[in-house]
mmCIF file of C-alpha atoms in Angstrom:
data_model
loop_
_atom_site.group_PDB
_atom_site.id
_atom_site.type_symbol
_atom_site.label_atom_id
_atom_site.label_comp_id
_atom_site.label_asym_id
_atom_site.label_seq_id
_atom_site.Cartn_x
_atom_site.Cartn_y
_atom_site.Cartn_z
ATOM 1 C CA UNK A 12 118.185 71.184 134.163
ATOM 2 C CA UNK A 13 119.777 67.910 133.192
ATOM 3 C CA UNK A 14 117.129 65.280 132.449
ATOM 4 C CA UNK A 15 116.497 62.864 135.542
ATOM 5 C CA UNK A 16 117.203 59.713 133.506
ATOM 6 C CA UNK A 17 121.123 61.082 133.659
ATOM 7 C CA UNK A 18 121.198 61.442 137.080
ATOM 8 C CA UNK A 19 119.457 57.831 137.257
ATOM 9 C CA UNK A 20 122.323 56.316 135.085
ATOM 10 C CA UNK A 21 124.864 57.614 136.944
ATOM 11 C CA UNK A 22 123.401 56.197 140.482
ATOM 12 C CA UNK A 23 123.086 52.835 138.989
ATOM 13 C CA UNK A 24 126.211 52.300 136.962
ATOM 14 C CA UNK A 25 124.876 52.677 133.751
ATOM 15 C CA UNK A 26 125.689 55.889 132.799
ATOM 16 C CA UNK A 27 127.433 56.064 129.027
ATOM 17 C CA UNK A 28 130.878 58.184 129.866
ATOM 18 C CA UNK A 29 132.667 60.099 128.056
ATOM 19 C CA UNK A 30 135.884 61.770 128.232
ATOM 20 C CA UNK A 31 137.721 65.183 126.400
ATOM 21 C CA UNK A 32 141.325 65.024 126.715
ATOM 22 C CA UNK A 33 143.747 69.100 125.750
ATOM 23 C CA UNK A 34 146.901 67.342 125.999
ATOM 24 C CA UNK A 35 147.796 70.803 125.754
ATOM 25 C CA UNK A 36 146.506 71.998 128.427
ATOM 26 C CA UNK A 37 149.448 73.430 131.152
ATOM 27 C CA UNK A 38 148.464 71.025 133.665
ATOM 28 C CA UNK A 39 147.791 68.079 131.404
ATOM 29 C CA UNK A 40 151.020 68.494 129.301
ATOM 30 C CA UNK A 41 153.522 68.066 132.018
ATOM 31 C CA UNK A 42 151.755 64.613 133.098
ATOM 32 C CA UNK A 43 150.946 63.488 129.518
ATOM 33 C CA UNK A 44 152.698 60.148 129.341
ATOM 34 C CA UNK A 45 150.825 59.354 132.731
ATOM 35 C CA UNK A 46 147.386 60.439 131.752
ATOM 36 C CA UNK A 47 147.754 58.381 128.743
ATOM 37 C CA UNK A 48 148.622 55.371 130.862
ATOM 38 C CA UNK A 49 145.672 55.517 133.120
ATOM 39 C CA UNK A 50 142.870 56.390 130.399
ATOM 40 C CA UNK A 51 144.660 53.068 128.603
ATOM 41 C CA UNK A 52 143.139 51.003 131.359
ATOM 42 C CA UNK A 53 139.699 52.883 130.913
ATOM 43 C CA UNK A 54 138.577 51.168 127.638
ATOM 44 C CA UNK A 55 134.867 51.759 128.549
ATOM 45 C CA UNK A 56 134.519 55.460 128.215
ATOM 46 C CA UNK A 57 134.576 57.222 124.964
ATOM 47 C CA UNK A 58 137.779 59.143 124.767
ATOM 48 C CA UNK A 59 138.573 62.115 122.578
ATOM 49 C CA UNK A 60 141.380 64.420 122.232
ATOM 50 C CA UNK A 61 141.435 68.236 121.530
ATOM 51 C CA UNK A 62 144.077 70.637 120.474
ATOM 52 C CA UNK A 63 142.058 73.029 117.686
ATOM 53 C CA UNK A 64 138.757 73.861 116.537
ATOM 54 C CA UNK A 65 137.795 70.860 114.178
ATOM 55 C CA UNK A 66 138.851 68.520 117.013
ATOM 56 C CA UNK A 67 136.144 69.973 119.441
ATOM 57 C CA UNK A 68 133.665 69.935 116.569
ATOM 58 C CA UNK A 69 134.177 66.640 115.703
ATOM 59 C CA UNK A 70 134.547 65.442 119.652
ATOM 60 C CA UNK A 71 131.191 67.103 120.742
ATOM 61 C CA UNK A 72 129.321 66.067 117.529
ATOM 62 C CA UNK A 73 130.605 62.614 118.007
ATOM 63 C CA UNK A 74 129.107 62.861 122.362
ATOM 64 C CA UNK A 75 126.118 63.592 121.243
ATOM 65 C CA UNK A 76 125.686 61.037 118.682
ATOM 66 C CA UNK A 77 126.900 58.401 121.348
ATOM 67 C CA UNK A 78 124.054 60.260 123.464
ATOM 68 C CA UNK A 79 126.793 60.419 126.703
ATOM 69 C CA UNK A 80 125.236 60.759 130.125
ATOM 70 C CA UNK A 81 128.205 62.004 132.123
ATOM 71 C CA UNK A 82 130.954 63.560 130.479
ATOM 72 C CA UNK A 83 134.684 64.002 131.331
ATOM 73 C CA UNK A 84 136.311 67.512 130.375
ATOM 74 C CA UNK A 85 140.238 67.197 131.260
ATOM 75 C CA UNK A 86 141.028 70.521 130.498
ATOM 76 C CA UNK A 87 141.344 74.116 131.710
ATOM 77 C CA UNK A 88 138.956 76.933 131.252
ATOM 78 C CA UNK A 89 139.403 77.619 127.607
ATOM 79 C CA UNK A 90 138.809 73.703 126.829
ATOM 80 C CA UNK A 91 135.627 74.119 128.801
ATOM 81 C CA UNK A 92 134.850 77.069 127.037
ATOM 82 C CA UNK A 93 134.920 75.498 123.656
ATOM 83 C CA UNK A 94 132.785 72.685 124.347
ATOM 84 C CA UNK A 95 130.437 74.877 125.798
ATOM 85 C CA UNK A 96 129.898 77.194 122.832
ATOM 86 C CA UNK A 97 129.271 73.795 120.986
ATOM 87 C CA UNK A 98 126.976 72.166 123.289
ATOM 88 C CA UNK A 99 124.825 75.528 123.533
ATOM 89 C CA UNK A 100 124.683 75.574 119.695
ATOM 90 C CA UNK A 101 124.229 71.753 119.068
ATOM 91 C CA UNK A 102 122.088 70.530 121.958
ATOM 92 C CA UNK A 103 118.891 71.076 123.669
ATOM 93 C CA UNK A 104 119.970 71.586 127.449
ATOM 94 C CA UNK A 105 117.582 69.216 128.773
ATOM 95 C CA UNK A 106 119.499 66.743 126.662
ATOM 96 C CA UNK A 107 123.282 67.923 127.794
ATOM 97 C CA UNK A 108 125.381 65.441 129.648
ATOM 98 C CA UNK A 109 126.250 66.142 133.104
ATOM 99 C CA UNK A 110 130.077 67.592 133.311
ATOM 100 C CA UNK A 111 132.858 66.695 135.161
ATOM 101 C CA UNK A 112 135.823 68.778 134.992
ATOM 102 C CA UNK A 113 139.253 67.465 135.745
ATOM 103 C CA UNK A 114 141.590 70.539 136.232
ATOM 104 C CA UNK A 115 144.202 70.105 133.382
ATOM 105 C CA UNK A 116 144.965 73.533 131.975
ATOM 106 C CA UNK A 117 146.771 76.530 132.855
ATOM 107 C CA UNK A 118 143.886 78.304 134.506
ATOM 108 C CA UNK A 119 141.345 76.519 135.885
ATOM 109 C CA UNK A 120 138.769 78.706 137.695
ATOM 110 C CA UNK A 121 135.513 76.459 137.021
ATOM 111 C CA UNK A 122 136.945 73.666 138.562
ATOM 112 C CA UNK A 123 138.466 75.490 141.482
ATOM 113 C CA UNK A 124 135.361 77.186 142.108
ATOM 114 C CA UNK A 125 133.221 73.651 141.887
ATOM 115 C CA UNK A 126 136.440 72.680 144.995
ATOM 116 C CA UNK A 127 138.019 70.210 142.316
ATOM 117 C CA UNK A 128 141.652 70.583 143.130
ATOM 118 C CA UNK A 129 144.771 68.378 142.687
ATOM 119 C CA UNK A 130 146.870 67.238 140.080
ATOM 120 C CA UNK A 131 144.662 65.549 137.047
ATOM 121 C CA UNK A 132 146.403 61.723 137.297
ATOM 122 C CA UNK A 133 145.593 61.809 140.678
ATOM 123 C CA UNK A 134 142.208 63.020 140.227
ATOM 124 C CA UNK A 135 141.547 60.564 137.578
ATOM 125 C CA UNK A 136 143.063 57.705 139.435
ATOM 126 C CA UNK A 137 140.308 58.259 142.169
ATOM 127 C CA UNK A 138 137.731 58.409 138.944
ATOM 128 C CA UNK A 139 138.865 55.202 138.184
ATOM 129 C CA UNK A 140 138.523 53.514 141.392
ATOM 130 C CA UNK A 141 135.266 55.145 141.549
ATOM 131 C CA UNK A 142 134.083 53.345 138.499
ATOM 132 C CA UNK A 143 135.264 50.194 139.350
ATOM 133 C CA UNK A 144 133.001 50.133 142.622
ATOM 134 C CA UNK A 145 130.139 47.702 142.481
ATOM 135 C CA UNK A 146 126.666 49.606 141.522
ATOM 136 C CA UNK A 147 124.692 51.395 142.977
ATOM 137 C CA UNK A 148 127.295 54.013 143.340
ATOM 138 C CA UNK A 149 126.838 56.630 146.140
ATOM 139 C CA UNK A 150 124.671 59.633 145.159
ATOM 140 C CA UNK A 151 126.765 61.838 143.046
ATOM 141 C CA UNK A 152 127.566 65.539 144.263
ATOM 142 C CA UNK A 153 125.588 67.513 141.810
ATOM 143 C CA UNK A 154 126.234 71.366 141.560
ATOM 144 C CA UNK A 155 124.618 73.934 139.527
ATOM 145 C CA UNK A 156 126.014 76.974 137.477
ATOM 146 C CA UNK A 157 124.884 79.750 135.757
ATOM 147 C CA UNK A 158 126.788 80.703 132.456
ATOM 148 C CA UNK A 159 127.473 83.785 130.643
ATOM 149 C CA UNK A 160 125.881 84.976 127.274
ATOM 150 C CA UNK A 161 127.817 87.470 125.550
ATOM 151 C CA UNK A 162 126.094 88.723 121.857
ATOM 152 C CA UNK A 163 126.723 91.289 119.297
ATOM 153 C CA UNK A 164 124.813 91.475 116.090
ATOM 154 C CA UNK A 165 126.526 89.426 113.434
ATOM 155 C CA UNK A 166 128.621 87.805 115.619
ATOM 156 C CA UNK A 167 127.881 84.035 116.847
ATOM 157 C CA UNK A 168 127.298 83.999 120.370
ATOM 158 C CA UNK A 169 130.262 83.197 123.158
ATOM 159 C CA UNK A 170 129.452 80.971 126.133
ATOM 160 C CA UNK A 171 131.633 81.127 129.084
ATOM 161 C CA UNK A 172 132.088 81.462 132.738
ATOM 162 C CA UNK A 173 134.267 84.745 133.123
ATOM 163 C CA UNK A 174 134.229 88.020 131.121
ATOM 164 C CA UNK A 175 137.436 90.564 131.355
ATOM 165 C CA UNK A 176 137.783 93.975 130.261
ATOM 166 C CA UNK A 177 140.778 96.386 130.524
ATOM 167 C CA UNK A 178 143.739 94.959 132.639
ATOM 168 C CA UNK A 179 142.337 91.496 132.671
ATOM 169 C CA UNK A 180 142.300 91.116 128.838
ATOM 170 C CA UNK A 181 145.591 92.826 128.782
ATOM 171 C CA UNK A 182 147.326 90.323 131.291
ATOM 172 C CA UNK A 183 145.621 87.388 129.212
ATOM 173 C CA UNK A 184 147.097 88.526 126.114
ATOM 174 C CA UNK A 185 150.364 89.214 127.813
ATOM 175 C CA UNK A 186 150.153 85.431 129.162
ATOM 176 C CA UNK A 187 150.348 84.117 125.298
ATOM 177 C CA UNK A 188 153.582 85.889 125.209
ATOM 178 C CA UNK A 189 157.078 83.944 125.392
ATOM 179 C CA UNK A 190 156.181 84.128 129.283
ATOM 180 C CA UNK A 191 153.946 80.666 128.889
ATOM 181 C CA UNK A 192 156.818 78.824 127.780
ATOM 182 C CA UNK A 193 158.027 79.028 131.112
ATOM 183 C CA UNK A 194 155.859 76.449 131.888
ATOM 184 C CA UNK A 195 154.417 77.724 135.172
ATOM 185 C CA UNK A 196 150.900 76.873 135.875
ATOM 186 C CA UNK A 197 147.900 77.762 137.517
ATOM 187 C CA UNK A 198 147.712 80.306 140.899
ATOM 188 C CA UNK A 199 151.430 81.360 140.378
ATOM 189 C CA UNK A 200 150.683 82.206 136.636
ATOM 190 C CA UNK A 201 147.976 84.083 137.460
ATOM 191 C CA UNK A 202 149.779 86.161 140.192
ATOM 192 C CA UNK A 203 152.880 86.811 137.821
ATOM 193 C CA UNK A 204 150.076 87.846 135.203
ATOM 194 C CA UNK A 205 148.044 89.955 138.379
ATOM 195 C CA UNK A 206 151.491 91.540 139.604
ATOM 196 C CA UNK A 207 152.836 92.209 135.844
ATOM 197 C CA UNK A 208 149.610 94.418 135.297
ATOM 198 C CA UNK A 209 149.314 96.426 138.401
ATOM 199 C CA UNK A 210 152.886 97.255 137.768
ATOM 200 C CA UNK A 211 152.377 98.459 134.551
ATOM 201 C CA UNK A 212 149.329 100.811 135.825
ATOM 202 C CA UNK A 213 151.425 101.818 138.657
ATOM 203 C CA UNK A 214 154.758 103.173 136.244
ATOM 204 C CA UNK A 215 151.781 104.623 134.459
ATOM 205 C CA UNK A 216 153.006 103.622 131.148
ATOM 206 C CA UNK A 217 151.268 105.443 128.001
ATOM 207 C CA UNK A 218 151.664 102.300 125.577
ATOM 208 C CA UNK A 219 148.124 100.907 124.257
ATOM 209 C CA UNK A 220 148.908 97.589 126.605
ATOM 210 C CA UNK A 221 148.070 99.330 129.617
ATOM 211 C CA UNK A 222 145.408 101.185 128.207
ATOM 212 C CA UNK A 223 142.177 101.406 130.427
ATOM 213 C CA UNK A 224 138.909 100.222 128.140
ATOM 214 C CA UNK A 225 136.565 103.041 127.465
ATOM 215 C CA UNK A 226 132.808 101.737 127.950
ATOM 216 C CA UNK A 227 129.779 103.300 127.437
ATOM 217 C CA UNK A 228 126.859 102.259 129.309
ATOM 218 C CA UNK A 229 123.129 102.504 129.035
ATOM 219 C CA UNK A 230 120.776 102.566 131.782
ATOM 220 C CA UNK A 231 117.071 101.357 132.361
ATOM 221 C CA UNK A 232 116.273 104.933 131.376
ATOM 222 C CA UNK A 233 118.050 104.860 128.469
ATOM 223 C CA UNK A 234 120.382 107.514 129.568
ATOM 224 C CA UNK A 235 124.050 106.940 128.182
ATOM 225 C CA UNK A 236 126.847 107.514 130.250
ATOM 226 C CA UNK A 237 130.664 107.138 128.865
ATOM 227 C CA UNK A 238 133.516 105.799 131.271
ATOM 228 C CA UNK A 239 137.365 104.740 131.354
ATOM 229 C CA UNK A 240 137.722 101.806 133.379
ATOM 230 C CA UNK A 241 140.916 100.009 134.853
ATOM 231 C CA UNK A 242 139.073 96.501 134.298
ATOM 232 C CA UNK A 243 135.499 95.432 134.383
ATOM 233 C CA UNK A 244 134.488 91.728 135.232
ATOM 234 C CA UNK A 245 131.641 89.769 134.788
ATOM 235 C CA UNK A 246 131.269 86.727 136.885
ATOM 236 C CA UNK A 247 128.750 83.310 137.059
ATOM 237 C CA UNK A 248 131.669 81.846 139.176
ATOM 238 C CA UNK A 249 131.151 82.522 143.488
ATOM 239 C CA UNK A 250 135.087 82.742 143.208
ATOM 240 C CA UNK A 251 138.192 83.289 141.219
ATOM 241 C CA UNK A 252 141.684 82.034 140.958
ATOM 242 C CA UNK A 253 143.759 82.084 144.390
ATOM 243 C CA UNK A 254 139.945 82.196 146.211
ATOM 244 C CA UNK A 255 139.598 86.186 145.500
ATOM 245 C CA UNK A 256 135.817 87.055 145.430
ATOM 246 C CA UNK A 257 135.972 90.631 143.685
ATOM 247 C CA UNK A 258 132.327 91.473 143.798
ATOM 248 C CA UNK A 259 130.195 92.673 146.678
ATOM 249 C CA UNK A 260 126.562 93.171 145.192
ATOM 250 C CA UNK A 261 123.517 91.907 147.233
ATOM 251 C CA UNK A 262 121.155 91.684 144.352
ATOM 252 C CA UNK A 263 119.421 88.347 144.060
ATOM 253 C CA UNK A 264 120.411 87.249 140.624
ATOM 254 C CA UNK A 265 123.043 85.325 138.950
ATOM 255 C CA UNK A 266 125.869 87.564 137.673
ATOM 256 C CA UNK A 267 128.630 89.058 139.971
ATOM 257 C CA UNK A 268 129.734 92.455 137.792
ATOM 258 C CA UNK A 269 132.316 94.971 138.772
ATOM 259 C CA UNK A 270 133.366 98.203 137.024
ATOM 260 C CA UNK A 271 136.616 99.986 138.645
ATOM 261 C CA UNK A 272 137.263 103.525 137.186
ATOM 262 C CA UNK A 273 140.320 104.817 135.451
ATOM 263 C CA UNK A 274 142.013 107.399 138.433
ATOM 264 C CA UNK A 275 140.028 105.683 141.084
ATOM 265 C CA UNK A 276 140.704 106.932 144.275
ATOM 266 C CA UNK A 277 143.127 105.095 146.778
ATOM 267 C CA UNK A 278 143.486 102.466 144.027
ATOM 268 C CA UNK A 279 146.559 100.672 146.281
ATOM 269 C CA UNK A 280 144.478 101.075 149.446
ATOM 270 C CA UNK A 281 141.894 99.088 147.704
ATOM 271 C CA UNK A 282 143.661 96.108 146.288
ATOM 272 C CA UNK A 283 143.270 94.317 149.403
ATOM 273 C CA UNK A 284 139.638 94.771 149.682
ATOM 274 C CA UNK A 285 139.027 94.059 146.078
ATOM 275 C CA UNK A 286 140.836 90.583 146.270
ATOM 276 C CA UNK A 287 139.823 89.579 150.253
ATOM 277 C CA UNK A 288 135.978 89.769 148.881
ATOM 278 C CA UNK A 289 135.391 92.957 151.557
ATOM 279 C CA UNK A 290 134.604 95.236 148.609
ATOM 280 C CA UNK A 291 131.699 96.712 150.260
ATOM 281 C CA UNK A 292 133.765 99.469 151.771
ATOM 282 C CA UNK A 293 134.921 100.923 148.892
ATOM 283 C CA UNK A 294 132.248 103.604 147.550
ATOM 284 C CA UNK A 295 130.911 103.980 144.519
ATOM 285 C CA UNK A 296 131.983 107.890 144.581
ATOM 286 C CA UNK A 297 135.476 106.948 144.274
ATOM 287 C CA UNK A 298 135.228 104.483 141.362
ATOM 288 C CA UNK A 299 134.452 101.356 142.312
ATOM 289 C CA UNK A 300 130.919 99.625 141.607
ATOM 290 C CA UNK A 301 129.802 96.302 142.112
ATOM 291 C CA UNK A 302 126.483 94.424 141.751
ATOM 292 C CA UNK A 303 124.334 91.455 140.470
ATOM 293 C CA UNK A 304 122.371 91.214 137.401
ATOM 294 C CA UNK A 305 120.805 88.979 135.047
ATOM 295 C CA UNK A 306 121.980 91.401 132.184
ATOM 296 C CA UNK A 307 123.745 94.066 130.744
ATOM 297 C CA UNK A 308 125.074 95.787 127.943
ATOM 298 C CA UNK A 309 128.035 97.629 127.123
ATOM 299 C CA UNK A 310 129.387 99.844 123.551
ATOM 300 C CA UNK A 311 132.882 99.513 123.322
ATOM 301 C CA UNK A 312 136.006 98.825 120.534
ATOM 302 C CA UNK A 313 138.069 97.116 121.986
ATOM 303 C CA UNK A 314 139.479 93.531 123.358
ATOM 304 C CA UNK A 315 138.189 91.459 125.943
ATOM 305 C CA UNK A 316 138.342 87.821 127.278
ATOM 306 C CA UNK A 317 135.968 84.879 128.211
ATOM 307 C CA UNK A 318 137.573 82.019 130.010
ATOM 308 C CA UNK A 319 141.043 83.062 129.092
ATOM 309 C CA UNK A 320 140.095 83.441 125.271
ATOM 310 C CA UNK A 321 140.489 86.490 123.785
ATOM 311 C CA UNK A 322 137.668 87.902 121.473
ATOM 312 C CA UNK A 323 136.898 91.300 119.822
ATOM 313 C CA UNK A 324 134.200 94.059 120.191
ATOM 314 C CA UNK A 325 133.096 96.883 118.043
ATOM 315 C CA UNK A 326 130.443 99.547 118.338
ATOM 316 C CA UNK A 327 129.748 99.575 114.611
ATOM 317 C CA UNK A 328 128.075 96.057 115.614
ATOM 318 C CA UNK A 329 126.068 97.617 118.250
ATOM 319 C CA UNK A 330 126.032 96.903 122.358
ATOM 320 C CA UNK A 331 127.864 93.800 123.767
ATOM 321 C CA UNK A 332 124.883 92.231 125.223
ATOM 322 C CA UNK A 333 125.755 89.827 128.593
ATOM 323 C CA UNK A 334 123.103 87.673 129.753
ATOM 324 C CA UNK A 335 122.458 84.618 131.554
ATOM 325 C CA UNK A 336 122.175 80.944 130.035
ATOM 326 C CA UNK A 337 121.750 77.829 132.145
ATOM 327 C CA UNK A 338 122.268 76.716 134.622
ATOM 328 C CA UNK A 339 124.565 73.546 133.770
ATOM 329 C CA UNK A 340 125.077 70.668 136.263
ATOM 330 C CA UNK A 341 128.399 69.695 137.458
ATOM 331 C CA UNK A 342 129.543 66.315 139.007
ATOM 332 C CA UNK A 343 131.908 67.011 141.574
ATOM 333 C CA UNK A 344 134.465 63.868 141.984
#
């Protein structure tokens, strides 16, 4: 929970404001010149650019030292993920700034889930207008979201809003190929990746890039079950790109989990219920499982993604443990 003093500073117009820009993000890159022009007219905001790990380290350490009350992140899901990892590592949660996301990446799931839509320069102009108004400012719209914490023995913790395995991770890996150079971003780009993954599944190619993910799960009784899955996702967000909500659990827990088994029955007929939030009609015995939880453990040797960034899990380090952290507070413009 963010400190009340941060909220008070926002309402009285006394907040120390910082902004981190990733100029390499899909949307930000297209509008970099106009974004820089707007930012030049906002000299009272501490500003940093990030394009590599060293930049992330420097900027987050600087904003902590400057005691920033309100941090604006102009970037995509990967930029947010990089900042979250450093904030969790270096700053107690009660000392965090309030966060605002301006969607400037190739994918912007967290911003869209918070209801923040539009071109980054247009949103930045609205922000500038808001800051130019006389204090006190209108009460800010604050939204809380939980955060995933992914741990494995001997590895650094990874924090983020979305975790994916199987076709999801394969699709992200494909998106790092030359297709990214065509300049398409956002929902259109994601649609292309999803269609390409589904086409590979339909063709049944034995190539490793289409391989299902093999996972061993352990239940509360200590019983181990191994299975092959087309994909697995865990999300702290209420909806994903294109407005889809591919989970349908009813448990009062913050993390949404969905497993789709390899060779699940009526897969092609099930795609629409999966993406339209109507998965309650899908049956566990047919290979579709979804529930809400506070934690889960997975044993696997495979790649996984967190907010579009690729990582690798290995069974030699024990289970991959996914739990909930936060919540963190976002200010929605």
